[in-house]
Amino acid sequence: MIYSNLFTNYRERKIPSWLLIVFLLFFSIFIFINQFKKMTIFSRANVSQIKRIEITNLTPHEATIYWQTNKEEIGWLIYGEKENSLTKIAYDIRDTLGVRRKYFQHYILLKNLLPGKTYYFNIISDNKKITQLNNRSFTLTTPQEIKAKTKIDPALGKVIMKNFQPLENAVVFLYINDNIISLSSLTKETGEWLIPLNYFLDKNTLKEIILTGEEKARLEVISEQGETSKIDIRLKDLSLKSET
């Protein structure tokens, strides 16, 4: 009888199975988070390891980040509204279904931004975090809402190689002058590109500038192999027909 009472009390004091399951669940989550943190620890690299970083196509809700690397590398961005909390990730627009590819030219679109906000970002290139020389993050500030006051038809064209084959993944830049934020586009498989011409922003004030189309513009086309072509033309002439 004494043995039976002791055995019964022991069974009553054992850990409930549901509590054991909860403990194992939290333990698994703890292990996963620690492994994830280890995977996201990046080595540091100097900004000199990348070429020519540009912010183009800036709107209240979007921005395109472009940079070149010395060799083909996988690249993406981490960004956020606080410099010490870059929790958002953006990949190259050509990377699909979670497959990240190596490029010389990197072209990333940031979406769902808020008007009038400053965003911080760092470049991740082949698992190396690239910041500015003072170890500070890169920044961009979105403008307030714009009204797209410029009434010029979109610029469009087609890029071909010397063998007359269409050139895919070439970056097309459109510059007006040093005071206006540049626009850009990426050529499709057919070599075609298109850039809307309905808004332009002052680099310093982020205020909208109304253009007439008579302004001189410069197109710069850069292939994935680094070849460059430049064309000087009136802004409105870019929309007359599809130029090759």
Backbone as numpy.savetxt, mean C-alpha at the origin, in Angstrom:
# Nx Ny Nz CAx CAy CAz Cx Cy Cz
-15.93 -48.72 55.20 -16.78 -47.51 55.20 -15.90 -46.26 55.20
-14.85 -46.29 55.99 -13.95 -45.14 56.03 -13.31 -44.94 54.68
-12.86 -45.99 54.04 -12.25 -45.91 52.71 -13.24 -45.34 51.71
-14.47 -45.80 51.78 -15.48 -45.34 50.83 -15.73 -43.85 50.96
-15.75 -43.34 52.19 -15.97 -41.90 52.38 -14.81 -41.09 51.82
-13.61 -41.55 52.06 -12.45 -40.85 51.53 -12.46 -40.85 50.00
-12.79 -41.95 49.41 -12.81 -42.07 47.95 -13.88 -41.15 47.36
-15.03 -41.08 48.04 -16.12 -40.23 47.56 -15.72 -38.76 47.62
-15.10 -38.37 48.74 -14.67 -36.97 48.87 -13.63 -36.61 47.82
-12.77 -37.54 47.52 -11.74 -37.30 46.50 -12.36 -37.06 45.14
-13.37 -37.88 44.80 -14.03 -37.74 43.51 -14.78 -36.40 43.42
-15.31 -35.94 44.53 -16.04 -34.68 44.51 -15.12 -33.49 44.34
-13.84 -33.62 44.76 -12.92 -32.49 44.68 -12.11 -32.45 43.40
-12.27 -33.37 42.48 -11.46 -33.37 41.27 -11.89 -32.24 40.34
-10.98 -31.81 39.42 -11.22 -30.68 38.51 -12.32 -31.05 37.52
-13.36 -30.21 37.40 -14.43 -30.50 36.43 -13.87 -30.53 35.01
-14.43 -31.37 34.18 -13.93 -31.52 32.81 -14.07 -30.24 32.01
-15.16 -29.46 32.23 -15.35 -28.23 31.46 -14.27 -27.19 31.79
-13.83 -27.19 33.08 -12.78 -26.26 33.46 -11.45 -26.63 32.82
-11.20 -27.93 32.71 -9.98 -28.40 32.06 -9.97 -28.02 30.59
-11.15 -28.12 29.93 -11.25 -27.76 28.51 -10.98 -26.27 28.32
-11.55 -25.43 29.21 -11.33 -23.97 29.12 -9.86 -23.65 29.31
-9.21 -24.32 30.27 -7.78 -24.09 30.51 -6.95 -24.44 29.28
-7.24 -25.59 28.67 -6.50 -26.01 27.48 -6.73 -25.04 26.32
-7.95 -24.51 26.21 -8.27 -23.56 25.14 -7.45 -22.29 25.30
-7.44 -21.73 26.51 -6.67 -20.50 26.74 -5.18 -20.74 26.59
-4.71 -21.91 26.99 -3.30 -22.24 26.83 -2.91 -22.29 25.35
-3.80 -22.87 24.52 -3.55 -22.96 23.08 -3.50 -21.57 22.46
-4.45 -20.70 22.88 -4.47 -19.33 22.35 -3.19 -18.59 22.73
-2.73 -18.78 23.97 -1.49 -18.14 24.44 -0.30 -18.57 23.58
-0.20 -19.86 23.31 0.89 -20.38 22.49 0.82 -19.80 21.08
-0.40 -19.72 20.50 -0.57 -19.20 19.14 -0.15 -17.75 19.05
-0.55 -16.93 20.04 -0.20 -15.50 20.02 1.31 -15.31 20.09
1.96 -16.10 20.93 3.41 -15.98 21.06 4.12 -16.40 19.78
3.63 -17.44 19.13 4.21 -17.85 17.86 4.00 -16.79 16.80
2.80 -16.16 16.80 2.51 -15.11 15.83 3.43 -13.91 16.01
3.66 -13.55 17.29 4.56 -12.44 17.56 5.95 -12.72 17.05
6.40 -13.97 17.20 7.73 -14.32 16.71 7.80 -14.21 15.20
6.70 -14.56 14.53 6.68 -14.50 13.06 6.69 -13.07 12.56
6.18 -12.10 13.36 6.07 -10.73 12.90 7.19 -9.84 13.42
8.25 -10.42 13.97 9.42 -9.64 14.35 10.30 -9.49 13.12
10.44 -8.23 12.67 11.17 -7.98 11.44 12.58 -7.48 11.76
13.53 -7.85 10.91 14.84 -7.24 11.01 14.77 -5.83 10.44
15.73 -5.01 10.80 15.71 -3.62 10.35 16.59 -3.45 9.11
16.17 -2.50 8.27 16.96 -2.18 7.09 16.97 -0.67 6.93
18.01 -0.16 6.29 18.13 1.27 6.06 17.29 1.70 4.89
16.76 2.92 4.95 15.92 3.43 3.87 16.68 3.51 2.55
18.01 3.53 2.62 18.81 3.58 1.38 18.71 2.30 0.57
18.14 1.24 1.16 17.99 -0.01 0.43 16.79 0.00 -0.51
16.00 1.06 -0.47 14.92 1.21 -1.43 15.17 2.47 -2.25
14.58 2.51 -3.43 14.71 3.67 -4.30 13.36 4.36 -4.42
13.39 5.63 -4.49 12.26 6.43 -4.95 10.90 6.03 -4.37
10.61 6.47 -3.20 9.29 6.23 -2.63 8.39 7.43 -2.93
7.18 7.18 -3.40 6.25 8.25 -3.75 4.84 7.94 -3.24
4.14 9.00 -2.85 2.73 8.90 -2.49 1.93 9.56 -3.59
1.08 8.81 -4.26 0.30 9.34 -5.38 -1.18 9.04 -5.16
-2.00 9.62 -6.05 -3.45 9.34 -6.04 -4.07 9.57 -4.66
-3.64 10.64 -4.01 -4.12 10.92 -2.65 -5.53 11.49 -2.68
-6.44 10.87 -1.93 -7.81 11.35 -1.79 -8.17 11.31 -0.30
-9.34 11.78 0.09 -9.71 11.69 1.50 -9.80 10.26 2.03
-9.96 9.28 1.13 -10.19 7.91 1.58 -9.18 6.90 1.04
-8.27 7.33 0.15 -7.32 6.38 -0.44 -5.97 7.06 -0.69
-4.95 6.23 -0.82 -3.63 6.71 -1.22 -2.86 5.54 -1.81
-2.03 5.83 -2.81 -1.19 4.80 -3.42 0.26 5.04 -3.00
0.90 4.00 -2.48 2.31 4.07 -2.07 3.14 3.29 -3.08
4.18 3.93 -3.60 5.04 3.31 -4.61 6.49 3.38 -4.15
7.24 2.29 -4.36 8.68 2.34 -4.15 9.35 1.28 -5.03
10.66 1.45 -5.22 11.47 0.50 -5.98 12.50 -0.14 -5.05
12.87 -1.36 -5.38 13.94 -2.04 -4.64 15.07 -2.41 -5.61
16.25 -2.65 -5.06 17.42 -2.96 -5.89 17.32 -4.33 -6.56
16.54 -5.22 -5.94 16.32 -6.53 -6.52 14.86 -6.91 -6.31
14.43 -7.97 -6.94 13.05 -8.41 -6.77 12.82 -8.86 -5.32
11.84 -8.26 -4.68 11.54 -8.59 -3.30 10.03 -8.61 -3.07
9.61 -9.38 -2.07 8.23 -9.34 -1.62 8.07 -8.12 -0.72
7.04 -7.31 -0.96 6.88 -6.10 -0.17 5.44 -5.83 0.22
5.26 -5.29 1.43 3.94 -4.86 1.87 4.12 -3.74 2.89
3.01 -3.22 3.41 3.05 -2.11 4.36 2.36 -2.50 5.65
2.85 -1.94 6.75 2.08 -1.92 7.99 1.81 -0.45 8.28
0.59 -0.12 8.72 0.24 1.29 8.89 -0.83 1.44 9.97
-1.04 2.69 10.37 -2.05 2.99 11.38 -2.05 4.47 11.69
-2.96 4.89 12.56 -3.09 6.29 12.94 -2.13 6.67 14.06
-1.54 5.68 14.73 -0.57 5.94 15.79 0.76 5.29 15.41
1.84 6.05 15.56 3.15 5.56 15.11 3.59 4.32 15.88
3.19 4.21 17.12 3.60 3.06 17.93 2.59 1.91 17.88
1.62 2.01 16.96 0.61 0.96 16.83 0.21 0.80 15.37
1.13 0.25 14.58 0.87 0.03 13.16 0.28 -1.36 12.98
-1.03 -1.46 13.16 -1.68 -2.77 13.23 -2.34 -3.20 11.92
-2.42 -2.29 10.95 -3.08 -2.63 9.69 -2.03 -3.04 8.65
-2.44 -3.90 7.73 -1.54 -4.42 6.70 -2.14 -4.18 5.32
-1.31 -3.77 4.38 -1.75 -3.59 2.99 -0.72 -4.25 2.07
-1.23 -5.01 1.10 -0.36 -5.74 0.18 -0.38 -5.10 -1.21
0.56 -5.49 -2.02 0.62 -5.04 -3.41 -0.69 -5.40 -4.11
-1.20 -4.49 -4.93 -2.49 -4.73 -5.56 -2.46 -5.90 -6.54
-1.26 -6.33 -6.92 -1.14 -7.48 -7.83 -1.10 -8.81 -7.08
-0.96 -8.76 -5.77 -0.97 -9.99 -4.95 -2.41 -10.39 -4.68
-2.77 -11.59 -5.07 -4.15 -12.05 -4.91 -4.18 -13.39 -4.18
-5.29 -13.64 -3.51 -5.54 -14.92 -2.82 -4.41 -15.29 -1.87
-3.86 -14.27 -1.22 -2.82 -14.52 -0.22 -1.46 -14.86 -0.80
-1.30 -14.83 -2.12 -0.01 -15.15 -2.75 0.76 -13.85 -2.95
1.91 -13.74 -2.31 2.74 -12.55 -2.44 3.90 -12.83 -3.38
4.07 -11.95 -4.35 5.10 -12.16 -5.37 6.22 -11.13 -5.23
7.33 -11.42 -5.88 8.49 -10.54 -5.83 8.43 -9.54 -7.00
8.72 -8.27 -6.69 8.72 -7.22 -7.70 9.90 -6.28 -7.47
10.31 -5.60 -8.55 11.23 -4.47 -8.42 10.45 -3.21 -8.03
9.27 -3.07 -8.65 8.40 -1.94 -8.37 7.23 -2.40 -7.50
6.98 -1.68 -6.44 5.94 -2.07 -5.50 4.84 -1.01 -5.51
3.59 -1.47 -5.58 2.47 -0.57 -5.82 1.33 -0.99 -4.90
1.11 -0.20 -3.85 0.16 -0.58 -2.81 -0.90 0.50 -2.62
-2.15 0.08 -2.59 -3.28 0.99 -2.40 -3.81 0.87 -0.98
-3.82 1.99 -0.27 -4.45 2.05 1.05 -5.89 2.50 0.88
-6.82 1.74 1.44 -8.24 2.04 1.30 -8.87 2.37 2.66
-10.10 2.88 2.59 -10.91 3.14 3.79 -10.21 4.07 4.78
-9.48 5.05 4.26 -8.87 6.05 5.11 -9.91 7.10 5.51
-9.59 7.88 6.52 -10.48 8.93 6.99 -9.97 10.29 6.54
-10.86 11.22 6.17 -10.43 12.55 5.72 -9.72 13.33 6.83
-8.70 14.10 6.44 -8.02 14.96 7.38 -7.24 14.24 8.46
-6.79 13.04 8.20 -6.06 12.24 9.19 -4.61 12.04 8.75
-3.71 11.96 9.73 -2.32 11.59 9.45 -2.14 10.11 9.73
-1.54 9.42 8.76 -1.29 7.98 8.90 0.22 7.74 8.88
0.65 6.77 9.68 2.04 6.37 9.73 2.18 5.00 9.07
3.30 4.79 8.37 3.50 3.49 7.74 4.98 3.14 7.64
5.25 1.86 7.67 6.59 1.33 7.43 6.52 0.33 6.29
7.57 0.28 5.53 7.67 -0.67 4.42 8.30 -1.96 4.93
7.70 -3.08 4.58 8.29 -4.39 4.87 8.73 -4.99 3.55
10.02 -5.19 3.42 10.58 -5.70 2.17 11.44 -6.92 2.48
10.98 -8.09 2.00 11.66 -9.36 2.31 11.90 -9.50 3.82
10.83 -9.22 4.59 10.82 -9.36 6.04 11.76 -8.39 6.76
12.17 -7.32 6.07 12.96 -6.27 6.69 12.09 -5.03 6.81
12.04 -4.45 8.01 11.25 -3.24 8.21 12.08 -2.02 7.85
11.55 -1.21 6.93 12.27 -0.04 6.45 11.58 1.21 6.96
12.31 2.03 7.71 11.79 3.30 8.22 12.64 4.42 7.64
12.36 5.65 8.06 13.20 6.76 7.65 14.53 6.71 8.40
15.48 7.55 7.99 16.83 7.48 8.54 16.86 7.72 10.04
15.93 8.48 10.58 15.89 8.74 12.02 15.07 7.70 12.77
14.81 6.59 12.10 14.03 5.48 12.67 12.58 5.85 12.91
12.11 6.90 12.26 10.71 7.28 12.36 9.94 6.69 11.17
8.66 6.48 11.37 7.81 5.94 10.31 7.58 6.99 9.23
7.27 6.53 8.03 6.82 7.43 6.98 5.42 7.92 7.33
5.03 9.07 6.79 3.70 9.60 7.08 3.01 10.09 5.81
1.70 10.11 5.88 0.89 10.78 4.86 -0.33 11.36 5.55
-0.83 12.47 5.03 -2.02 13.10 5.57 -3.07 13.18 4.48
-4.26 12.72 4.76 -5.34 12.76 3.79 -5.99 14.14 3.78
-6.48 14.59 2.61 -7.18 15.88 2.56 -8.59 15.76 3.10
-9.20 16.90 3.31 -10.63 16.92 3.63 -11.40 16.53 2.37
-12.68 16.40 2.47 -13.50 16.00 1.32 -13.27 16.93 0.13
-13.16 16.35 -1.05 -12.94 17.13 -2.27 -14.16 17.00 -3.19
-14.29 17.96 -4.12 -15.48 18.02 -4.95 -15.21 17.68 -6.41
-13.97 17.32 -6.75 -13.62 16.94 -8.13 -14.07 18.03 -9.11
-13.51 19.22 -8.94 -13.95 20.39 -9.71 -13.36 20.45 -11.11
-12.24 19.79 -11.34 -11.63 19.82 -12.68 -12.41 18.93 -13.62
-12.77 19.47 -14.78 -13.61 18.75 -15.74 -12.81 18.42 -16.99
-11.96 17.41 -16.88 -11.17 16.94 -18.02 -11.39 15.45 -18.14
-11.55 14.97 -19.36 -11.73 13.52 -19.56 -10.49 12.77 -19.08
-10.65 11.51 -18.68 -9.50 10.73 -18.17 -8.38 10.60 -19.20
-7.15 10.54 -18.69 -6.00 10.24 -19.53 -5.92 8.72 -19.70
-5.63 8.27 -20.91 -5.54 6.84 -21.15 -4.56 6.56 -22.26
-4.06 5.36 -22.29 -3.10 5.00 -23.32 -2.74 3.52 -23.25
-1.75 3.16 -24.03 -1.28 1.77 -24.08 0.23 1.78 -24.21
0.89 0.91 -23.44 2.35 0.82 -23.46 2.75 -0.48 -24.13
3.64 -0.37 -25.10 4.14 -1.57 -25.79 5.66 -1.60 -25.71
6.23 -2.80 -25.85 7.68 -2.96 -25.85 8.22 -2.79 -27.26
9.54 -2.90 -27.39 10.17 -2.72 -28.71 9.74 -3.79 -29.70
9.32 -4.94 -29.19 8.85 -6.01 -30.07 7.34 -5.91 -30.33
6.76 -4.77 -29.93 5.34 -4.46 -30.15 4.38 -5.30 -29.29
4.93 -5.99 -28.28 4.07 -6.70 -27.36 3.66 -5.76 -26.22
2.43 -5.90 -25.71 1.98 -5.02 -24.63 2.83 -5.21 -23.37
3.04 -4.12 -22.66 3.88 -4.16 -21.46 2.98 -4.14 -20.22
3.00 -5.24 -19.48 2.20 -5.37 -18.26 3.01 -4.94 -17.04
2.32 -4.45 -16.01 2.93 -4.09 -14.73 3.90 -2.92 -14.82
3.77 -2.10 -15.85 4.53 -0.85 -15.89 3.77 0.20 -15.09
4.50 1.07 -14.42 3.86 2.14 -13.64 3.90 3.42 -14.47
2.75 4.07 -14.58 2.63 5.31 -15.33 2.39 6.45 -14.34
3.30 7.42 -14.32 3.16 8.59 -13.45 2.74 9.80 -14.29
1.90 10.64 -13.70 1.50 11.89 -14.34 1.88 13.04 -13.41
2.76 13.92 -13.92 3.20 15.08 -13.15 2.74 16.36 -13.85
2.28 17.33 -13.07 1.93 18.64 -13.61 3.04 19.62 -13.27
3.29 19.83 -11.98 4.43 20.62 -11.52 4.79 20.15 -10.12
5.82 20.79 -9.56 6.32 20.33 -8.25 5.36 20.62 -7.11
4.34 21.45 -7.34 3.43 21.83 -6.27 2.16 20.98 -6.23
1.99 20.09 -7.20 0.77 19.29 -7.29 1.10 17.82 -7.05
0.31 17.17 -6.23 0.51 15.74 -5.95 0.31 14.94 -7.23
1.23 14.04 -7.51 1.20 13.28 -8.76 0.12 12.21 -8.74
-0.24 11.77 -9.94 -1.19 10.68 -10.12 -0.44 9.52 -10.77
-1.00 8.32 -10.66 -0.32 7.16 -11.23 -1.31 6.07 -11.58
-0.82 5.11 -12.37 -1.63 3.96 -12.76 -0.69 2.80 -13.05
-1.24 1.60 -13.11 -0.48 0.39 -13.41 -1.04 -0.22 -14.69
-0.16 -0.57 -15.63 -0.65 -1.11 -16.89 -1.19 -2.53 -16.71
-2.23 -2.83 -17.48 -2.85 -4.15 -17.43 -2.10 -5.13 -18.32
-2.62 -6.33 -18.42 -2.02 -7.35 -19.28 -1.97 -6.89 -20.73
-2.93 -6.05 -21.12 -3.00 -5.52 -22.49 -2.08 -4.32 -22.70
-1.42 -3.85 -21.63 -0.58 -2.67 -21.72 -1.35 -1.37 -21.53
-2.66 -1.46 -21.33 -3.49 -0.26 -21.22 -3.46 0.30 -19.81
-3.64 1.61 -19.72 -3.68 2.31 -18.43 -4.69 3.44 -18.51
-5.14 3.90 -17.35 -6.11 5.00 -17.28 -5.90 5.77 -15.98
-5.92 7.11 -16.09 -5.79 7.99 -14.93 -6.91 9.03 -14.98
-7.80 9.06 -13.99 -8.84 10.11 -13.93 -8.20 11.49 -13.75
-8.80 12.50 -14.38 -8.27 13.87 -14.31 -9.32 14.82 -13.74
-10.00 14.41 -12.70 -11.07 15.26 -12.17 -10.72 15.93 -10.84
-9.51 15.65 -10.31 -9.11 16.39 -9.11 -7.59 16.45 -9.03
-7.11 17.58 -8.49 -5.68 17.77 -8.26 -5.52 18.49 -6.93
-4.46 18.12 -6.18 -4.26 18.66 -4.84 -2.91 19.38 -4.73
-2.92 20.49 -4.01 -1.69 21.20 -3.69 -0.91 20.38 -2.66
0.39 20.19 -2.89 1.21 19.36 -2.00 1.30 19.92 -0.60
1.35 21.24 -0.47 1.57 21.86 0.83 0.29 22.03 1.63
-0.78 22.44 0.96 -2.02 22.74 1.69 -3.05 21.63 1.61
-2.88 20.70 0.67 -3.84 19.63 0.40 -5.20 20.20 -0.04
-5.19 21.43 -0.53 -6.40 22.03 -1.06 -6.55 21.66 -2.53
-7.79 21.57 -2.98 -8.06 21.21 -4.37 -7.71 22.36 -5.31
-7.09 22.03 -6.43 -6.72 23.00 -7.46 -7.52 22.70 -8.72
-8.09 23.73 -9.31 -8.86 23.56 -10.55 -7.95 23.81 -11.74
-7.83 22.85 -12.65 -7.01 22.99 -13.84 -7.90 23.09 -15.08
-7.36 23.70 -16.12 -8.14 23.92 -17.34 -7.86 22.88 -18.42
-6.72 22.21 -18.32 -6.32 21.27 -19.37 -5.23 21.84 -20.26
-4.99 23.15 -20.16 -3.94 23.78 -20.95 -2.56 23.62 -20.32
-2.53 23.14 -19.09 -1.27 23.01 -18.37 -0.36 21.95 -19.02
0.95 22.19 -18.93 1.91 21.21 -19.42 2.00 20.06 -18.44
2.05 18.85 -18.96 2.13 17.65 -18.12 3.27 16.77 -18.61
3.75 15.93 -17.72 4.78 14.96 -18.09 4.35 13.57 -17.68
4.36 12.67 -18.64 4.11 11.25 -18.36 5.45 10.54 -18.22
5.57 9.72 -17.20 6.77 8.89 -17.04 6.32 7.45 -16.87
6.83 6.59 -17.74 6.47 5.18 -17.72 7.71 4.38 -17.31
7.57 3.55 -16.28 8.68 2.75 -15.79 8.30 1.28 -15.85
9.08 0.49 -16.57 8.80 -0.94 -16.68 9.31 -1.66 -15.45
8.88 -2.90 -15.29 9.32 -3.72 -14.15 10.82 -3.99 -14.23
11.40 -3.86 -15.42 12.83 -4.06 -15.60 13.62 -2.77 -15.41
12.92 -1.66 -15.13 13.60 -0.40 -14.86 13.77 0.51 -16.05
13.27 0.11 -17.21 13.34 0.98 -18.39 12.33 2.12 -18.23
12.72 3.31 -18.69 11.89 4.50 -18.49 11.66 5.24 -19.80
10.43 5.72 -19.97 10.08 6.60 -21.09 9.36 7.82 -20.53
9.62 9.00 -21.13 8.99 10.23 -20.68 8.37 10.96 -21.88
7.21 11.55 -21.63 6.49 12.28 -22.67 6.00 13.59 -22.07
6.27 14.72 -22.76 5.74 16.02 -22.37 4.57 16.35 -23.28
3.46 16.77 -22.68 2.24 16.96 -23.46 1.28 17.87 -22.68
0.38 18.52 -23.39 -0.66 19.27 -22.70 -1.62 18.32 -21.99
-2.09 18.74 -20.84 -2.91 17.85 -20.02 -4.16 17.37 -20.77
-4.84 18.27 -21.44 -6.08 17.87 -22.09 -5.86 16.98 -23.30
-4.65 17.02 -23.87 -4.36 16.17 -25.03 -4.23 14.70 -24.66
-4.05 14.42 -23.38 -3.95 13.04 -22.93 -5.29 12.31 -23.04
-6.36 13.07 -23.15 -7.68 12.43 -23.15 -8.35 12.44 -24.53
-7.62 12.91 -25.56 -8.23 12.99 -26.89 -8.43 11.62 -27.51
-7.45 10.76 -27.31 -7.54 9.40 -27.85 -6.54 8.51 -27.10
-6.70 7.24 -27.29 -5.80 6.30 -26.62 -4.47 6.27 -27.36
-3.42 6.80 -26.72 -2.11 6.86 -27.35 -1.25 5.67 -26.97
-0.50 5.16 -27.92 0.46 4.10 -27.66 1.85 4.71 -27.47
